[in-house]
DNA sequence: CGTTTGGTTGATGTATGTCAATATTAGTGG
DNA sequence: CCACTAATATTGACATACATCAACCAAACG
């Protein structure tokens, strides 16, 4: 995956700034890494928070716990993601960020990053990119939750994870398997359905020879079929850059 | 509503910049207003788009139409909102923005705004604020769609509209009625339910003496009850700044 | 090797969807 | 201002996707 694929959608005149910003931020946060155990809360809801993070290893999620016990994973963060960038601008994050697995993450005091953000437009651009990209994911997820059936949502999510892992070079572009550490209940809290129903949908997917999710690992037996199941919910961008990344690449770029 | 309420959540050291940025952007886009008829598309999906908008009058919405006809209103824009700010950074918006009513909006070429954005940090801050605020709304809506029942979502939405109209000074802080031009099907497309079900929920709300939605107007008969119905889904920020703005203000600040 | 945590499966309940008929309102041209 | 039409909303009968409850199984783990 080239940088231009990773930063697709962005105005091409900013590509250089994005790539430089990425490197500069990496340099800024170097050696600041901390480890966090699974289940721990990285950013507490409704508190002033001082750090911006760059996830190196492990998965995390932005989550909102309602007073009656309902819980929603709003967004899932994968290695390479910058998160809590908004700490630079707002005092109170209304949602928590929790570690889904044990994780390693670098972090930086928001004031330090903000100083760099003001001084260096490459860094600013990379930060803004993250916010804009996060918003794009939220748009897609609103569409998924609002219009998708449980099966469509699950298929979309499995495709999305794969696409993002490929773009961040965590897995190979043609890989049909990846680690996915969410429990079924955590998946359910992201999908807006119950854990029991997640189990049923996954059984169905497994029995139909489409994809197997077991022991923290996703194994796609029929990528076309999975993409098909998700396709109604995929936006045009995702259809091109994500759905068929890998073995379908030749075919897909052939129609362009 | 003071500016500090409007820009609540933001780091207080940026409040001055936000207020100045607001004024500077208003000056920049002055005299650029266009009128757009209801139902027209302002920003087409998947096309390069050149403008950033500031809505003066009327309502608009970001929407995604799926190939099979399903449609999701992702976000609703009210007067005072800046939208398509992301045009400055990305070439393709994956979703369309359509006029819900006839509307009047100012607009500015993204290159011109970007020049100002780079040159003037007040303008940059105001733009970023809009993106961050939009993201906050998306977070809340993901929680609503993922965890809320149809009744909770409707109550939340009616409360949200009122809160935003108050913050933008379109209606008085103690007002219990406001214009709401969405049809039931449009509401349904935002709420992730069907038009028929919207009708039933609204009938129920009406019959229980809580709130009446009729002829493009919302009339709240029992604000406490409505806030209560939405409360599980409200985040802490919304509970303070929005839910009880107005007649409940004294009571609510009394417990603080 | 018992205990916890996560997953599976069946029986049953319910919120919401679908279909279809009718009522109401808004828009349009004469 | 009326008559016609199209759009929107209401209501009822019925269907279904998903939730709930509960029992059971299988790893993982101290």
Coordinates of C-alpha atoms in Angstrom, one line a residue, chain A residues 9-14 46 48-49 62 64 66-68 70-72 74 86-92 94-95 110 114 117 125 128 131-132 134-135 138-143 145-149 152 189 192 231-233 235-237 239, chain B residues 9-14 46 48-49 62 64 66-68 70-72 74 86-92 94-95 110 114 117 125 128 131-132 134-135 138-143 145-149 152 189 192 231-233 235-237 239:
Chain A
X9 CA -9.3 11.2 -0.7
X10 CA -7.1 14.0 0.5
X11 CA -6.3 16.8 -1.9
X12 CA -3.1 15.7 -3.7
X13 CA -1.3 18.9 -3.0
X14 CA -1.3 18.0 0.6
X46 CA -15.7 13.9 31.2
X48 CA -9.7 17.1 31.2
X49 CA -7.2 15.0 29.3
X62 CA -13.8 4.9 22.1
X64 CA -19.7 5.4 25.9
X66 CA -24.8 4.7 29.6
X67 CA -26.0 4.9 33.2
X68 CA -28.3 2.0 32.8
X70 CA -25.8 -0.1 28.0
X71 CA -22.5 0.4 26.3
X72 CA -21.5 1.6 22.8
X74 CA -18.2 4.3 19.0
X86 CA -9.2 16.5 20.0
X87 CA -7.5 16.9 23.4
X88 CA -5.7 19.7 21.7
X89 CA -8.9 21.6 21.3
X90 CA -11.4 20.6 23.9
X91 CA -11.2 20.1 27.6
X92 CA -13.6 17.4 28.1
X94 CA -17.4 13.0 26.5
X95 CA -16.4 9.4 25.9
X110 CA -1.3 18.1 24.1
X114 CA -0.1 22.0 19.8
X117 CA 1.0 22.0 15.3
X125 CA -2.1 18.7 8.3
X128 CA -6.4 17.3 10.8
X131 CA -9.8 14.1 12.6
X132 CA -11.3 14.1 9.1
X134 CA -12.3 9.6 11.9
X135 CA -15.2 11.6 10.8
X138 CA -18.2 7.8 11.8
X139 CA -20.3 8.7 8.7
X140 CA -20.1 5.2 7.5
X141 CA -20.9 3.8 10.8
X142 CA -24.0 6.0 11.2
X143 CA -25.1 4.6 7.8
X145 CA -26.3 1.4 12.2
X146 CA -29.1 3.3 10.7
X147 CA -29.7 1.2 7.6
X148 CA -27.9 -2.0 7.9
X149 CA -29.2 -5.4 9.1
X152 CA -24.7 -6.4 6.8
X189 CA -21.5 -3.2 21.7
X192 CA -25.6 -2.2 18.2
X231 CA -21.6 -4.0 -0.4
X232 CA -24.9 -2.2 0.1
X233 CA -23.4 -0.3 3.0
X235 CA -19.4 4.0 0.2
X236 CA -17.7 4.4 -3.1
X237 CA -14.3 5.2 -1.5
X239 CA -15.5 0.0 -2.4
Chain B
X9 CA -16.0 22.2 25.8
X10 CA -13.3 24.0 24.0
X11 CA -10.2 24.9 25.8
X12 CA -10.9 28.3 27.3
X13 CA -7.6 29.8 26.0
X14 CA -9.1 29.4 22.5
X46 CA -18.3 11.5 -4.9
X48 CA -14.7 17.2 -6.2
X49 CA -16.3 20.1 -4.4
X62 CA -25.8 15.3 4.9
X64 CA -26.1 8.9 1.9
X66 CA -27.6 3.4 -1.0
X67 CA -28.0 1.8 -4.3
X68 CA -31.0 -0.2 -3.2
X70 CA -32.2 3.0 1.5
X71 CA -31.3 6.5 2.6
X72 CA -29.6 7.8 5.7
X74 CA -26.2 11.4 8.6
X86 CA -13.7 19.2 4.8
X87 CA -13.7 20.4 1.2
X88 CA -10.5 22.2 2.2
X89 CA -8.8 18.9 2.9
X90 CA -10.3 16.2 0.8
X91 CA -11.3 16.0 -2.8
X92 CA -14.2 13.7 -2.6
X94 CA -18.5 10.5 0.0
X95 CA -21.9 11.9 1.0
X110 CA -12.2 26.3 -0.5
X114 CA -7.7 27.7 3.0
X117 CA -7.0 29.4 7.3
X125 CA -9.5 27.6 15.0
X128 CA -11.4 23.1 13.4
X131 CA -15.1 19.8 12.5
X132 CA -14.7 18.8 16.1
X134 CA -19.5 17.8 14.1
X135 CA -17.6 14.8 15.3
X138 CA -21.7 12.0 15.3
X139 CA -20.5 10.3 18.4
X140 CA -23.8 11.0 20.1
X141 CA -25.7 9.8 17.1
X142 CA -23.8 6.6 16.9
X143 CA -24.7 6.0 20.5
X145 CA -28.6 4.5 16.8
X146 CA -26.6 1.7 18.4
X147 CA -28.3 1.7 21.8
X148 CA -31.5 3.8 21.7
X149 CA -35.0 2.6 21.1
X152 CA -35.5 7.4 22.9
X189 CA -34.2 8.3 7.4
X192 CA -32.9 4.7 11.3
X231 CA -31.9 11.2 29.2
X232 CA -30.3 7.8 29.0
X233 CA -28.8 8.8 25.7
X235 CA -24.0 12.7 27.3
X236 CA -22.9 14.8 30.3
X237 CA -22.2 17.8 28.1
X239 CA -27.3 17.2 29.8

